[in-house]
PDB file of C-alpha atoms in Angstrom:
ATOM      1  CA  MET A   1      -6.208 -24.006 -18.877  1.00 64.00           C
ATOM      2  CA  HIS A   2      -6.522 -20.998 -16.692  1.00 69.00           C
ATOM      3  CA  GLN A   3      -3.594 -18.307 -16.060  1.00 74.00           C
ATOM      4  CA  TYR A   4      -4.335 -16.397 -12.766  1.00 76.00           C
ATOM      5  CA  ARG A   5      -2.655 -13.250 -12.706  1.00 83.00           C
ATOM      6  CA  ILE A   6      -2.122 -11.985  -9.241  1.00 88.00           C
ATOM      7  CA  SER A   7      -1.078  -8.649  -8.553  1.00 92.00           C
ATOM      8  CA  ILE A   8       1.834  -7.070  -6.974  1.00 95.00           C
ATOM      9  CA  TRP A   9      -0.441  -5.389  -4.617  1.00 96.00           C
ATOM     10  CA  PHE A  10      -1.479  -7.758  -3.126  1.00 96.00           C
ATOM     11  CA  PHE A  11       1.919  -9.203  -2.166  1.00 97.00           C
ATOM     12  CA  ILE A  12       2.428  -5.440  -0.673  1.00 97.00           C
ATOM     13  CA  GLY A  13      -0.975  -5.645   1.703  1.00 98.00           C
ATOM     14  CA  LEU A  14      -0.072  -9.302   3.083  1.00 97.00           C
ATOM     15  CA  SER A  15       3.632  -7.478   3.705  1.00 98.00           C
ATOM     16  CA  LEU A  16       1.873  -4.599   4.975  1.00 98.00           C
ATOM     17  CA  LEU A  17      -0.886  -6.519   7.257  1.00 98.00           C
ATOM     18  CA  VAL A  18       1.910  -9.104   8.774  1.00 98.00           C
ATOM     19  CA  ASN A  19       4.709  -6.198   9.429  1.00 98.00           C
ATOM     20  CA  GLY A  20       1.575  -4.593  11.388  1.00 98.00           C
ATOM     21  CA  ILE A  21       0.960  -7.690  13.256  1.00 98.00           C
ATOM     22  CA  LEU A  22       4.754  -7.965  14.165  1.00 98.00           C
ATOM     23  CA  ILE A  23       4.661  -4.318  14.968  1.00 98.00           C
ATOM     24  CA  CYS A  24       1.362  -3.746  17.077  1.00 98.00           C
ATOM     25  CA  GLY A  25       2.371  -7.054  19.001  1.00 98.00           C
ATOM     26  CA  ALA A  26       5.283  -5.975  19.622  1.00 97.00           C
ATOM     27  CA  GLY A  27       3.803  -3.190  21.867  1.00 96.00           C
ATOM     28  CA  ILE A  28       0.932  -4.821  23.127  1.00 97.00           C
ATOM     29  CA  TRP A  29       4.527  -7.353  24.696  1.00 97.00           C
ATOM     30  CA  GLU A  30       5.741  -3.762  25.845  1.00 95.00           C
ATOM     31  CA  LEU A  31       2.475  -2.274  27.572  1.00 95.00           C
ATOM     32  CA  ILE A  32       2.338  -5.392  29.450  1.00 96.00           C
ATOM     33  CA  HIS A  33       6.324  -5.201  30.524  1.00 95.00           C
ATOM     34  CA  PRO A  34       7.307  -1.918  30.039  1.00 94.00           C
ATOM     35  CA  PRO A  35      11.081  -1.388  30.076  1.00 91.00           C
ATOM     36  CA  ALA A  36      13.313   0.035  33.094  1.00 93.00           C
ATOM     37  CA  GLN A  37      14.409   2.773  30.951  1.00 92.00           C
ATOM     38  CA  ALA A  38      11.353   4.069  28.490  1.00 88.00           C
ATOM     39  CA  VAL A  39      11.421   6.174  25.930  1.00 88.00           C
ATOM     40  CA  VAL A  40      10.484   9.907  26.019  1.00 91.00           C
ATOM     41  CA  LEU A  41       6.649   9.334  24.642  1.00 91.00           C
ATOM     42  CA  PHE A  42       6.656   6.023  25.493  1.00 92.00           C
ATOM     43  CA  ARG A  43       3.021   7.107  26.866  1.00 92.00           C
ATOM     44  CA  LEU A  44       1.807   7.336  23.340  1.00 96.00           C
ATOM     45  CA  HIS A  45       2.035   3.629  22.175  1.00 95.00           C
ATOM     46  CA  ALA A  46       3.343   4.560  18.810  1.00 96.00           C
ATOM     47  CA  ASP A  47       3.863   1.096  17.840  1.00 96.00           C
ATOM     48  CA  ILE A  48       0.621   0.059  18.776  1.00 97.00           C
ATOM     49  CA  TRP A  49      -1.087   2.677  17.035  1.00 97.00           C
ATOM     50  CA  TRP A  50       1.224   2.348  14.172  1.00 97.00           C
ATOM     51  CA  GLY A  51       0.989  -1.642  13.748  1.00 98.00           C
ATOM     52  CA  ALA A  52      -2.651  -1.440  13.197  1.00 98.00           C
ATOM     53  CA  LEU A  53      -2.292   0.936  11.292  1.00 98.00           C
ATOM     54  CA  LEU A  54      -0.184  -0.941   8.969  1.00 98.00           C
ATOM     55  CA  SER A  55      -2.706  -3.671   9.456  1.00 98.00           C
ATOM     56  CA  VAL A  56      -6.289  -2.421   8.604  1.00 98.00           C
ATOM     57  CA  PHE A  57      -4.347  -0.906   5.217  1.00 98.00           C
ATOM     58  CA  GLY A  58      -2.553  -3.855   4.265  1.00 98.00           C
ATOM     59  CA  LEU A  59      -5.679  -5.407   5.131  1.00 98.00           C
ATOM     60  CA  VAL A  60      -7.690  -3.225   2.796  1.00 98.00           C
ATOM     61  CA  TYR A  61      -4.549  -3.907  -0.024  1.00 97.00           C
ATOM     62  CA  MET A  62      -5.174  -7.447   0.072  1.00 96.00           C
ATOM     63  CA  LEU A  63      -9.007  -7.868  -0.107  1.00 95.00           C
ATOM     64  CA  ARG A  64      -9.129  -4.644  -3.023  1.00 96.00           C
ATOM     65  CA  PHE A  65      -6.821  -7.051  -4.783  1.00 94.00           C
ATOM     66  CA  ALA A  66      -7.526 -10.127  -4.485  1.00 93.00           C
ATOM     67  CA  PRO A  67      -6.690 -12.932  -6.717  1.00 89.00           C
ATOM     68  CA  LYS A  68     -10.155 -13.511  -8.147  1.00 82.00           C
ATOM     69  CA  GLN A  69     -11.387 -15.991 -10.540  1.00 73.00           C
ATOM     70  CA  PRO A  70     -11.006 -16.145 -14.545  1.00 69.00           C
ATOM     71  CA  THR A  71     -14.381 -15.718 -16.184  1.00 64.00           C
ATOM     72  CA  GLY A  72     -15.525 -17.320 -19.360  1.00 59.00           C
ATOM     73  CA  ALA A  73     -14.863 -21.276 -20.470  1.00 55.00           C
TER      74      ALA A  73
END
């Protein structure tokens, strides 16, 4: 019987990826349907950039710390 060890960083990457996708999706929704009263720096679309950055970091962490098959019999 083989035991798998999964790094906590894999789950942190998963969390970053999911949150990044949600934030970026909310930013795209606001871009398509702008609010009646926009915030001062609305034109910069920080939520889209921040969501994309979080998604990239999460994907990198997930790929770097992905669970691997145990070696040996």
